[in-house]
XYZ file of N, CA and C in Angstrom:
741
model
N 17.866 -9.164 3.091
C 18.973 -8.654 2.496
C 18.927 -7.860 1.299
N 18.116 -8.455 0.448
C 17.785 -7.911 -0.803
C 17.094 -6.547 -0.945
N 16.658 -6.218 0.198
C 15.957 -4.943 0.389
C 16.884 -3.637 0.287
N 18.185 -3.789 0.245
C 19.095 -2.717 0.263
C 18.638 -1.534 -0.879
N 18.460 -2.035 -2.041
C 18.253 -1.041 -3.106
C 17.087 -0.200 -2.846
N 15.927 -0.818 -2.549
C 14.723 -0.019 -2.153
C 15.001 0.775 -1.054
N 15.830 0.665 0.013
C 16.075 1.354 1.023
C 16.758 2.753 0.622
N 17.334 2.481 -0.437
C 18.031 3.656 -1.094
C 17.237 4.385 -2.261
N 15.916 4.229 -2.082
C 15.050 4.638 -3.437
C 14.075 5.722 -2.869
N 14.333 7.002 -2.801
C 13.602 8.082 -2.545
C 14.076 9.180 -3.394
N 13.268 10.343 -3.467
C 13.672 11.259 -4.413
C 13.144 12.569 -4.071
N 13.597 13.791 -4.912
C 12.855 15.077 -4.839
C 12.430 15.536 -6.094
N 11.531 16.565 -5.751
C 10.433 17.231 -7.014
C 11.484 17.860 -7.994
N 10.978 17.705 -9.203
C 11.578 18.545 -10.173
C 10.716 18.654 -11.268
N 10.988 19.731 -12.156
C 10.184 19.835 -13.461
C 11.178 20.007 -14.650
N 10.510 19.456 -15.801
C 11.407 19.484 -16.883
C 11.321 20.662 -17.728
N 12.478 21.212 -18.015
C 12.790 22.330 -18.837
C 12.829 21.708 -20.272
N 13.237 22.690 -21.244
C 13.290 22.063 -22.720
C 14.587 21.117 -22.533
N 14.399 19.875 -23.342
C 15.195 18.838 -23.232
C 16.485 18.971 -24.008
N 17.292 19.808 -23.586
C 18.544 19.964 -24.265
C 19.635 18.950 -23.504
N 20.694 18.536 -24.187
C 21.524 17.525 -23.750
C 22.573 18.293 -22.905
N 23.125 17.462 -21.743
C 24.037 18.351 -20.967
C 25.013 17.019 -20.561
N 26.316 17.406 -20.085
C 27.112 16.387 -19.673
C 26.553 15.779 -18.383
N 26.816 14.418 -18.344
C 26.263 13.738 -17.180
C 26.704 14.259 -15.799
N 27.892 14.859 -15.648
C 28.197 15.278 -14.455
C 27.436 16.451 -13.952
N 26.762 17.139 -14.998
C 25.868 18.389 -14.342
C 24.705 17.822 -13.671
N 23.980 16.692 -13.938
C 22.830 16.273 -13.084
C 23.121 15.013 -12.356
N 24.264 14.539 -12.681
C 24.556 13.147 -11.966
C 25.977 13.012 -11.863
N 26.584 13.605 -10.663
C 27.895 13.537 -10.380
C 28.376 12.376 -9.770
N 27.711 11.323 -9.563
C 28.120 10.099 -8.866
C 28.850 9.025 -9.759
N 28.938 9.230 -10.938
C 29.811 8.265 -11.777
C 31.172 7.915 -11.279
N 31.406 6.800 -11.260
C 32.755 6.298 -10.565
C 32.721 5.971 -9.144
N 31.539 6.149 -8.559
C 31.409 5.660 -7.098
C 31.227 4.149 -7.119
N 31.975 3.543 -6.092
C 31.721 2.111 -5.870
C 31.611 2.040 -4.241
N 30.558 1.179 -3.926
C 30.347 0.850 -2.544
C 30.307 -0.529 -2.276
N 30.578 -0.931 -0.866
C 30.294 -2.381 -0.394
C 29.641 -2.202 0.852
N 28.648 -3.138 1.071
C 27.881 -2.969 2.385
C 27.952 -4.570 3.042
N 27.767 -4.422 4.248
C 27.398 -5.662 5.124
C 26.054 -5.424 5.409
N 25.315 -6.565 5.224
C 23.767 -6.557 5.498
C 23.423 -7.748 6.620
N 23.096 -7.056 7.718
C 22.634 -7.935 8.886
C 21.304 -8.126 9.211
N 21.050 -9.060 9.778
C 19.500 -9.189 10.604
C 19.769 -9.293 12.101
N 19.237 -7.911 12.610
C 19.605 -7.733 13.940
C 21.185 -7.909 14.269
N 21.965 -8.538 14.994
C 23.285 -8.726 15.150
C 23.934 -9.862 14.435
N 23.167 -10.438 13.384
C 23.704 -11.641 12.688
C 24.043 -11.149 11.189
N 25.290 -11.506 10.867
C 25.538 -10.919 9.547
C 24.987 -11.896 8.514
N 24.151 -11.483 7.560
C 23.360 -12.223 6.515
C 23.853 -11.980 5.213
N 24.713 -11.135 4.659
C 25.248 -11.216 3.566
C 25.938 -9.849 3.071
N 26.041 -9.689 1.892
C 26.838 -8.417 1.512
C 25.911 -7.927 0.119
N 26.144 -6.558 -0.208
C 25.681 -5.759 -1.243
C 26.764 -5.012 -1.835
N 26.661 -4.724 -3.256
C 27.691 -4.077 -3.756
C 26.971 -3.098 -4.889
N 27.479 -1.734 -5.022
C 26.966 -0.812 -5.963
C 28.048 -0.160 -6.885
N 27.730 -0.082 -8.112
C 28.965 0.196 -8.901
C 28.078 1.338 -9.991
N 28.777 2.389 -10.134
C 28.205 3.574 -11.018
C 29.027 3.701 -12.063
N 28.602 3.656 -13.322
C 29.470 4.082 -14.535
C 28.783 4.793 -15.531
N 29.687 5.369 -16.477
C 29.200 6.112 -17.522
C 28.290 5.455 -18.480
N 27.201 5.770 -19.111
C 26.459 4.941 -20.043
C 26.232 5.841 -21.243
N 26.943 5.948 -22.277
C 26.722 6.753 -23.308
C 27.359 8.128 -23.020
N 27.120 9.021 -24.001
C 27.772 10.239 -23.638
C 27.018 11.160 -22.473
N 25.736 10.952 -22.519
C 25.072 11.579 -21.364
C 24.266 10.665 -20.497
N 24.620 9.683 -20.298
C 23.999 8.673 -19.378
C 24.702 7.997 -18.254
N 24.072 7.191 -17.639
C 24.630 6.743 -16.478
C 24.113 5.257 -16.240
N 24.729 4.375 -15.428
C 24.127 3.042 -14.979
C 24.524 2.694 -13.794
N 23.657 2.350 -12.817
C 23.843 1.982 -11.398
C 23.595 0.517 -11.344
N 24.522 -0.244 -10.918
C 24.425 -1.495 -10.953
C 24.559 -2.154 -9.513
N 23.599 -2.899 -9.057
C 23.519 -3.194 -7.679
C 23.408 -4.766 -7.682
N 24.285 -5.532 -6.659
C 24.221 -6.803 -6.575
C 24.282 -7.343 -5.190
N 23.251 -8.198 -4.653
C 23.010 -8.373 -3.373
C 22.894 -10.104 -3.076
N 23.729 -10.551 -2.120
C 23.661 -11.851 -1.926
C 23.842 -12.188 -0.433
N 23.150 -13.418 -0.029
C 23.215 -13.964 1.261
C 24.418 -14.522 1.437
N 24.970 -14.769 2.551
C 26.207 -15.641 2.772
C 25.878 -17.224 3.013
N 26.918 -17.990 3.099
C 26.658 -19.397 3.161
C 25.736 -20.011 4.296
N 25.761 -19.335 5.402
C 24.932 -19.668 6.529
C 23.335 -19.426 6.062
N 23.051 -18.130 5.463
C 21.680 -17.964 5.180
C 21.245 -18.473 3.881
N 22.178 -18.779 3.125
C 21.811 -19.587 1.965
C 20.936 -20.833 2.284
N 21.211 -21.356 3.347
C 20.455 -22.658 3.683
C 18.935 -22.240 4.071
N 18.649 -21.098 4.443
C 17.469 -20.591 4.782
C 16.752 -19.911 3.555
N 17.261 -18.930 3.090
C 16.796 -17.978 1.899
C 17.951 -17.456 1.188
N 18.273 -18.322 0.085
C 19.380 -18.062 -0.679
C 18.822 -16.953 -1.733
N 19.768 -15.799 -1.649
C 19.547 -14.532 -2.465
C 20.630 -14.204 -3.243
N 20.231 -14.083 -4.578
C 21.215 -13.627 -5.678
C 20.571 -12.692 -6.548
N 20.468 -11.253 -6.171
C 19.698 -10.317 -6.879
C 20.611 -9.368 -7.554
N 20.177 -9.111 -8.754
C 20.835 -8.101 -9.646
C 19.844 -6.952 -10.033
N 20.094 -5.720 -9.625
C 19.303 -4.700 -10.002
C 20.047 -3.567 -10.833
N 19.527 -3.028 -11.894
C 20.404 -2.231 -12.712
C 19.333 -0.913 -13.186
N 19.886 0.142 -12.954
C 19.123 1.421 -13.320
C 19.849 2.195 -14.374
N 19.165 2.632 -15.329
C 19.889 3.478 -16.270
C 19.197 4.802 -16.573
N 19.742 5.889 -16.941
C 19.190 7.145 -17.091
C 20.021 8.034 -17.778
N 19.326 9.279 -18.279
C 20.062 10.356 -19.034
C 19.847 11.670 -18.312
N 20.615 12.665 -18.804
C 20.572 14.087 -18.422
C 19.905 14.844 -19.509
N 18.640 15.415 -19.066
C 18.069 16.256 -20.065
C 18.265 17.770 -19.499
N 19.132 18.366 -19.952
C 19.395 19.794 -19.403
C 20.080 19.437 -17.910
N 19.639 19.969 -16.790
C 20.281 19.676 -15.705
C 19.289 18.575 -14.770
N 18.406 17.956 -15.482
C 17.469 17.037 -14.788
C 17.825 15.500 -15.278
N 17.484 14.936 -14.300
C 17.674 13.289 -14.476
C 16.331 12.801 -15.146
N 16.532 11.902 -16.112
C 15.332 11.100 -16.571
C 15.656 9.459 -16.546
N 14.931 8.622 -15.937
C 15.110 7.404 -16.094
C 14.814 6.897 -17.306
N 15.678 5.847 -17.693
C 15.156 5.274 -19.150
C 15.088 3.836 -19.004
N 15.555 3.124 -17.942
C 15.431 1.600 -17.919
C 15.866 1.232 -16.351
N 14.953 0.243 -16.018
C 15.200 -0.407 -14.711
C 14.908 -1.782 -14.903
N 15.794 -2.579 -14.682
C 15.540 -3.998 -14.623
C 16.254 -4.946 -13.472
N 15.401 -6.047 -13.104
C 15.913 -6.778 -11.955
C 16.190 -8.205 -12.604
N 16.957 -8.848 -11.921
C 17.086 -10.471 -12.254
C 17.297 -11.027 -10.780
N 16.290 -11.665 -10.289
C 16.246 -12.038 -8.801
C 16.110 -13.551 -8.554
N 17.092 -14.254 -7.659
C 16.743 -15.502 -7.275
C 16.768 -15.363 -5.691
N 15.458 -15.742 -5.328
C 15.228 -15.642 -3.737
C 14.369 -16.802 -3.624
N 14.809 -17.728 -2.607
C 14.082 -18.914 -2.131
C 14.056 -19.962 -3.203
N 14.965 -19.850 -4.234
C 14.688 -20.828 -5.280
C 13.739 -20.295 -6.482
N 13.223 -19.092 -6.331
C 12.343 -18.457 -7.104
C 13.079 -17.670 -8.153
N 12.960 -17.675 -9.382
C 13.679 -16.862 -10.231
C 12.565 -15.876 -10.937
N 12.896 -14.581 -10.730
C 12.125 -13.575 -11.449
C 12.707 -12.473 -12.170
N 12.057 -11.975 -13.141
C 12.851 -10.991 -13.869
C 11.841 -9.764 -14.089
N 12.170 -8.628 -14.075
C 11.278 -7.357 -14.312
C 12.154 -6.252 -15.173
N 11.521 -5.833 -15.917
C 11.955 -4.735 -16.810
C 10.998 -3.569 -16.988
N 11.582 -2.340 -16.783
C 10.576 -1.276 -17.039
C 11.479 -0.324 -17.863
N 10.861 0.055 -19.168
C 11.423 1.073 -20.000
C 10.588 2.309 -19.749
N 11.123 3.461 -19.440
C 10.757 4.818 -19.441
C 10.762 5.531 -20.692
N 9.603 5.404 -21.456
C 9.640 6.110 -22.811
C 9.098 7.495 -22.685
N 10.021 8.224 -22.208
C 9.698 9.506 -21.866
C 9.195 10.502 -22.868
N 9.793 10.189 -24.032
C 9.389 10.802 -25.408
C 8.013 10.675 -25.568
N 7.506 9.660 -25.215
C 6.089 9.313 -25.589
C 4.943 9.412 -24.367
N 5.780 9.812 -23.237
C 4.919 9.928 -21.972
C 4.295 8.577 -21.793
N 5.036 7.437 -21.816
C 4.584 6.138 -21.546
C 5.625 5.365 -20.774
N 5.295 4.311 -20.033
C 6.179 3.372 -19.633
C 5.742 1.868 -20.148
N 6.815 1.222 -20.453
C 6.493 -0.256 -20.996
C 6.951 -1.203 -19.619
N 6.230 -2.142 -19.232
C 6.436 -2.851 -17.972
C 6.382 -4.305 -18.306
N 7.382 -4.974 -17.859
C 7.386 -6.456 -18.211
C 7.774 -7.279 -16.784
N 6.984 -8.174 -16.380
C 7.377 -8.923 -15.361
C 7.045 -10.386 -15.626
N 8.246 -11.129 -15.671
C 8.131 -12.513 -16.214
C 7.190 -12.546 -17.599
N 6.068 -13.026 -17.591
C 5.189 -13.220 -18.699
C 4.383 -11.906 -18.928
N 4.194 -11.053 -17.946
C 3.243 -10.034 -18.189
C 3.980 -8.896 -18.918
N 3.171 -8.365 -19.786
C 3.589 -7.105 -20.619
C 2.628 -6.064 -20.539
N 2.823 -4.990 -19.872
C 1.827 -3.745 -19.883
C 2.511 -2.516 -20.333
N 1.552 -1.543 -20.667
C 1.807 -0.269 -21.204
C 1.024 0.693 -20.126
N 1.815 1.574 -19.766
C 0.978 2.751 -18.828
C 1.314 4.121 -19.377
N 0.441 5.082 -19.165
C 0.462 6.395 -19.544
C 1.274 7.163 -18.341
N 2.508 7.431 -18.710
C 3.289 8.000 -17.439
C 4.049 9.295 -17.943
N 3.954 10.422 -17.398
C 4.509 11.633 -17.889
C 6.070 11.640 -17.917
N 6.805 12.158 -18.732
C 8.221 12.222 -18.493
C 8.439 13.098 -17.270
N 9.543 12.650 -16.592
C 9.718 13.334 -15.278
C 9.875 12.291 -14.135
N 9.027 11.210 -14.577
C 8.946 10.228 -13.431
C 10.217 9.170 -13.399
N 10.552 8.980 -12.203
C 12.037 8.192 -12.163
C 11.763 6.765 -11.538
N 12.634 5.978 -11.724
C 12.516 4.846 -11.151
C 13.172 4.987 -9.527
N 12.729 4.079 -8.594
C 12.872 4.290 -7.179
C 14.562 4.201 -6.937
N 15.282 3.620 -7.762
C 16.709 3.524 -7.612
C 17.340 4.899 -8.005
N 17.060 5.428 -9.135
C 17.537 6.647 -9.715
C 17.092 7.641 -8.682
N 15.916 7.654 -8.154
C 15.533 8.619 -7.415
C 16.658 8.975 -6.225
N 16.988 8.083 -5.580
C 17.864 8.209 -4.405
C 19.022 9.210 -4.644
N 19.705 9.337 -5.997
C 20.792 10.107 -6.033
C 20.473 11.556 -6.335
N 19.135 11.596 -6.744
C 18.675 13.347 -6.564
C 18.447 13.558 -5.090
N 18.018 12.810 -4.369
C 17.921 13.213 -2.852
C 19.317 13.484 -2.188
N 20.367 12.668 -2.816
C 21.540 13.134 -2.222
C 22.037 14.493 -2.580
N 21.615 14.921 -3.863
C 21.872 16.316 -4.234
C 21.072 17.377 -3.777
N 19.772 17.116 -3.341
C 18.713 17.874 -2.622
C 18.004 17.326 -1.629
N 18.708 17.155 -0.454
C 18.017 16.424 0.605
C 16.941 17.290 1.188
N 16.036 16.751 1.997
C 14.991 17.461 2.561
C 15.377 18.174 3.882
N 14.751 19.375 4.417
C 15.216 19.915 5.417
C 14.310 19.427 6.576
N 14.391 20.159 7.833
C 13.483 19.713 8.968
C 12.130 20.344 8.672
N 12.098 21.490 8.084
C 10.666 22.229 7.821
C 10.039 21.962 6.371
N 10.880 21.142 5.593
C 10.406 21.063 4.061
C 10.786 19.681 3.781
N 9.730 18.738 3.749
C 10.092 17.397 3.118
C 10.004 17.502 1.481
N 10.493 16.661 1.102
C 10.572 16.507 -0.434
C 9.645 15.489 -1.010
N 9.247 15.672 -2.347
C 8.297 14.723 -2.886
C 8.773 14.707 -4.352
N 8.627 13.541 -4.944
C 9.011 13.338 -6.555
C 8.137 12.280 -7.062
N 7.690 12.391 -8.280
C 7.052 11.269 -8.978
C 7.907 10.096 -9.452
N 7.438 8.960 -9.048
C 8.254 7.731 -9.433
C 7.091 6.751 -10.097
N 7.623 6.003 -10.822
C 6.807 4.705 -11.410
C 7.582 3.329 -10.973
N 6.840 2.465 -10.157
C 7.342 1.466 -9.688
C 6.175 0.348 -9.467
N 6.460 -0.943 -9.830
C 5.492 -2.116 -9.661
C 4.138 -1.711 -10.080
N 3.966 -1.357 -11.329
C 2.666 -1.103 -11.940
C 1.956 0.192 -11.342
N 2.619 1.083 -10.603
C 2.011 2.327 -9.915
C 2.873 3.586 -10.115
N 2.270 4.797 -10.249
C 2.876 5.953 -10.435
C 2.401 6.829 -9.251
N 3.421 7.214 -8.311
C 2.935 8.165 -7.220
C 4.015 8.943 -6.804
N 3.889 9.850 -5.849
C 4.881 10.617 -5.164
C 5.348 10.261 -3.878
N 6.733 9.803 -3.860
C 7.460 9.462 -2.710
C 7.792 10.782 -1.883
N 7.358 10.666 -0.612
C 7.648 11.817 0.274
C 8.872 11.329 1.169
N 9.928 12.279 1.344
C 11.090 11.998 2.124
C 11.216 13.202 3.168
N 11.294 12.670 4.428
C 11.405 13.334 5.556
C 12.847 13.515 6.228
N 13.336 14.545 6.809
C 14.515 14.710 7.498
C 13.970 14.538 8.898
N 14.531 13.350 9.535
C 13.973 13.235 11.061
C 14.953 14.053 12.070
N 16.340 14.041 11.738
C 17.244 14.613 12.661
C 18.566 14.434 12.195
N 19.656 15.129 12.789
C 20.976 15.142 12.598
C 21.447 14.030 13.743
N 22.572 13.265 13.327
C 23.040 12.402 14.326
C 24.266 11.968 13.985
N 25.266 11.783 14.799
C 26.735 11.447 14.544
C 26.715 10.019 14.768
N 27.293 9.270 13.729
C 27.723 7.696 13.848
C 29.159 7.644 13.409
N 29.554 6.355 13.619
C 31.069 6.191 13.241
C 31.237 5.934 11.755
N 32.033 6.517 11.150
C 32.390 6.284 9.663
C 33.442 5.349 9.350
N 33.906 5.013 8.295
C 34.794 4.123 7.714
C 36.312 4.357 8.499
N 36.505 5.648 8.602
C 37.880 5.966 9.287
C 37.816 5.804 10.915
N 36.823 5.445 11.449
C 36.540 5.271 12.884
C 36.200 6.589 13.393
N 36.140 7.680 12.789
C 35.692 9.002 13.267
C 34.128 9.124 13.528
N 33.744 9.922 14.248
C 32.342 10.322 14.286
C 32.000 11.414 13.251
N 30.965 11.072 12.444
C 30.417 11.846 11.203
C 29.167 12.334 11.521
N 28.852 13.569 11.326
C 27.463 14.143 11.397
C 26.649 13.691 10.179
N 25.440 13.012 10.408
C 24.759 12.683 9.413
C 23.258 13.154 9.412
N 22.748 13.154 8.212
C 21.355 13.605 8.074
C 20.500 12.219 8.197
N 19.525 12.026 9.006
C 18.676 10.702 9.080
C 17.431 11.153 8.438
N 17.290 10.632 7.178
C 16.176 10.761 6.452
C 15.120 9.505 6.474
N 13.920 9.618 6.098
C 12.847 8.663 6.154
C 11.840 8.653 4.696
N 12.130 7.931 3.908
C 11.308 7.801 2.689
C 10.046 7.131 3.188
N 8.819 7.401 2.289
C 7.557 6.759 2.606
C 7.143 6.243 1.161
N 7.508 5.004 1.138
C 7.376 4.062 -0.012
C 5.979 3.420 -0.078
N 5.380 3.405 -1.332
C 3.993 2.926 -1.345
C 3.744 1.534 -2.207
N 4.849 1.178 -2.554
C 4.721 -0.126 -3.376
C 5.752 -1.121 -2.906
N 5.343 -2.451 -3.060
C 6.422 -3.463 -2.669
C 7.460 -3.692 -3.915
N 7.022 -3.462 -5.126
C 7.880 -3.318 -6.144
C 8.877 -4.790 -6.203
N 9.989 -4.439 -6.278
C 11.127 -5.372 -6.287
C 11.237 -6.268 -4.968
N 10.766 -5.714 -3.965
C 11.043 -6.410 -2.708
C 9.675 -6.591 -1.928
N 9.854 -7.468 -0.865
C 8.662 -7.767 0.000
C 8.421 -6.440 0.799
N 7.148 -6.246 1.488
C 6.893 -5.146 2.005
C 7.811 -5.068 3.190
N 8.064 -3.822 3.708
C 8.998 -3.570 4.883
C 8.244 -2.441 5.855
N 8.853 -2.310 6.835
C 8.213 -1.297 7.932
C 9.031 0.008 7.602
N 9.174 0.693 8.661
C 9.953 2.029 8.673
C 11.271 1.927 8.344
N 11.589 2.662 7.157
C 13.053 2.727 6.622
C 13.826 4.108 6.935
N 14.978 3.890 7.324
C 15.777 5.298 7.860
C 17.063 4.892 7.087
N 17.786 6.185 6.650
C 18.844 6.200 5.977
C 19.699 7.307 6.649
N 21.053 6.978 6.924
C 22.053 7.863 7.445
C 22.861 8.478 6.171
N 22.789 9.711 5.864
C 23.800 10.261 4.804
C 24.612 11.284 5.432
N 25.881 11.180 5.135
C 26.820 12.135 5.662
C 26.551 13.544 5.350
N 26.657 14.334 6.375
C 26.120 15.868 6.175
C 27.290 16.577 5.649
N 27.635 16.364 4.412
C 28.662 16.899 3.569
C 28.210 17.155 2.087
N 29.152 17.535 1.149
C 28.896 17.573 -0.042
C 28.409 16.412 -0.718
N 29.104 15.225 -0.269
C 29.014 13.942 -1.077
C 27.623 13.128 -0.619
N 27.176 13.395 0.814
C 26.075 12.755 1.257
C 26.063 11.300 0.986
N 27.250 10.594 1.546
C 27.303 9.201 1.295
C 26.351 8.461 2.241
N 25.859 7.372 1.692
C 24.750 6.572 2.485
C 25.621 5.572 3.503
N 25.855 5.761 4.818
C 26.620 5.134 5.741
C 26.050 4.000 6.376
N 24.515 4.167 6.429
C 23.793 3.058 7.209
C 22.357 3.232 6.772
N 21.669 1.972 6.659
C 20.156 2.001 6.501
C 19.678 0.977 7.323
N 18.467 1.338 7.897
C 17.633 0.177 8.739
C 16.335 0.206 8.234
N 15.838 -0.971 8.377
C 14.424 -1.110 8.114
C 13.820 -2.127 9.073
N 12.619 -2.049 9.743
C 12.007 -2.875 10.533
C 11.187 -3.942 9.673
N 11.199 -5.230 10.003
C 10.488 -6.266 9.372
C 9.620 -6.894 10.320
N 8.768 -7.992 9.824
C 7.829 -8.504 10.868
C 8.710 -9.164 11.953
N 9.720 -9.770 11.786
C 10.684 -10.331 12.841
C 12.025 -9.550 12.913
N 12.152 -8.574 13.819
C 13.468 -8.030 14.099
C 13.939 -6.865 13.159
N 15.003 -6.554 12.691
C 15.452 -5.175 12.074
C 16.587 -5.610 11.077
N 16.539 -5.215 9.885
C 17.612 -5.235 8.899
C 18.563 -4.000 9.005
N 19.909 -4.082 9.063
C 20.841 -3.228 9.172
C 21.862 -3.230 8.157
N 21.875 -2.230 7.507
C 22.948 -2.163 6.159
C 23.893 -1.281 6.599
N 25.247 -1.536 6.618
C 26.271 -0.737 6.961
C 27.464 -0.534 5.905
N 27.973 0.588 5.410
C 28.790 0.684 4.471
C 30.215 0.348 5.026
N 30.971 -0.571 4.244
C 32.255 -1.122 4.611
C 33.429 -0.753 3.841
N 33.130 -0.165 2.344
C 33.957 0.464 1.564
C 33.360 1.365 0.560
N 34.199 2.356 0.289
C 33.737 3.505 -0.565
C 34.879 4.124 -1.449
N 34.633 4.166 -2.722
C 35.643 4.810 -3.458
C 35.006 5.540 -4.750
N 35.811 6.409 -5.222
C 35.344 7.106 -6.545
C 36.565 7.421 -7.318
N 36.330 6.847 -8.500
C 37.577 7.063 -9.523
C 37.286 8.137 -10.443
């Protein structure tokens, strides 16, 4: 169930122009969004996840994610995960500034913190007692921040997208492909045309390894993630949107 945030983590290519400040809405028009999801294992409800996006400073944003198992699954694998990503707008481009997690899974409590020191072309990485510094050029994103750029500039059938990310002690390019168009039922009960996209992730990072991931985005200007699926060793995880609002 805690895999929700990684399923939503994939990005598009961009290059940095001169770093002038811009209003957050110019590069990140998602402030004020609030989502709730049901997370299931095959046909069994396993828990819930919630995402809130708020303004952070004059030109920044914060994406707060919380996931938990329900009472039944707590007996087998209790999950209480908080994931937070922060970033700023440099001109009309996004730049991650911070990504941290506080995870309780199966009784194990782990914390991770990544600071994107883009002015110095470095990343400071902390994982429990581990503290490392990496040479990472400005322009690399966290996997969570990356998803929102994909919503702005999704792949097309003939043109996959690619973006540099830093995650789990590794920098690499995530490739995202458009698989097809498909209609699924939305919150109002109507059939909605969606883009079915597939990210190719190369790190386990926050979560355990997963199989093929697919995401259904509404094929309109908002590109809301209605559904996410991922194959695992036993069965399939299915994440479905239950509530959406924007203030």
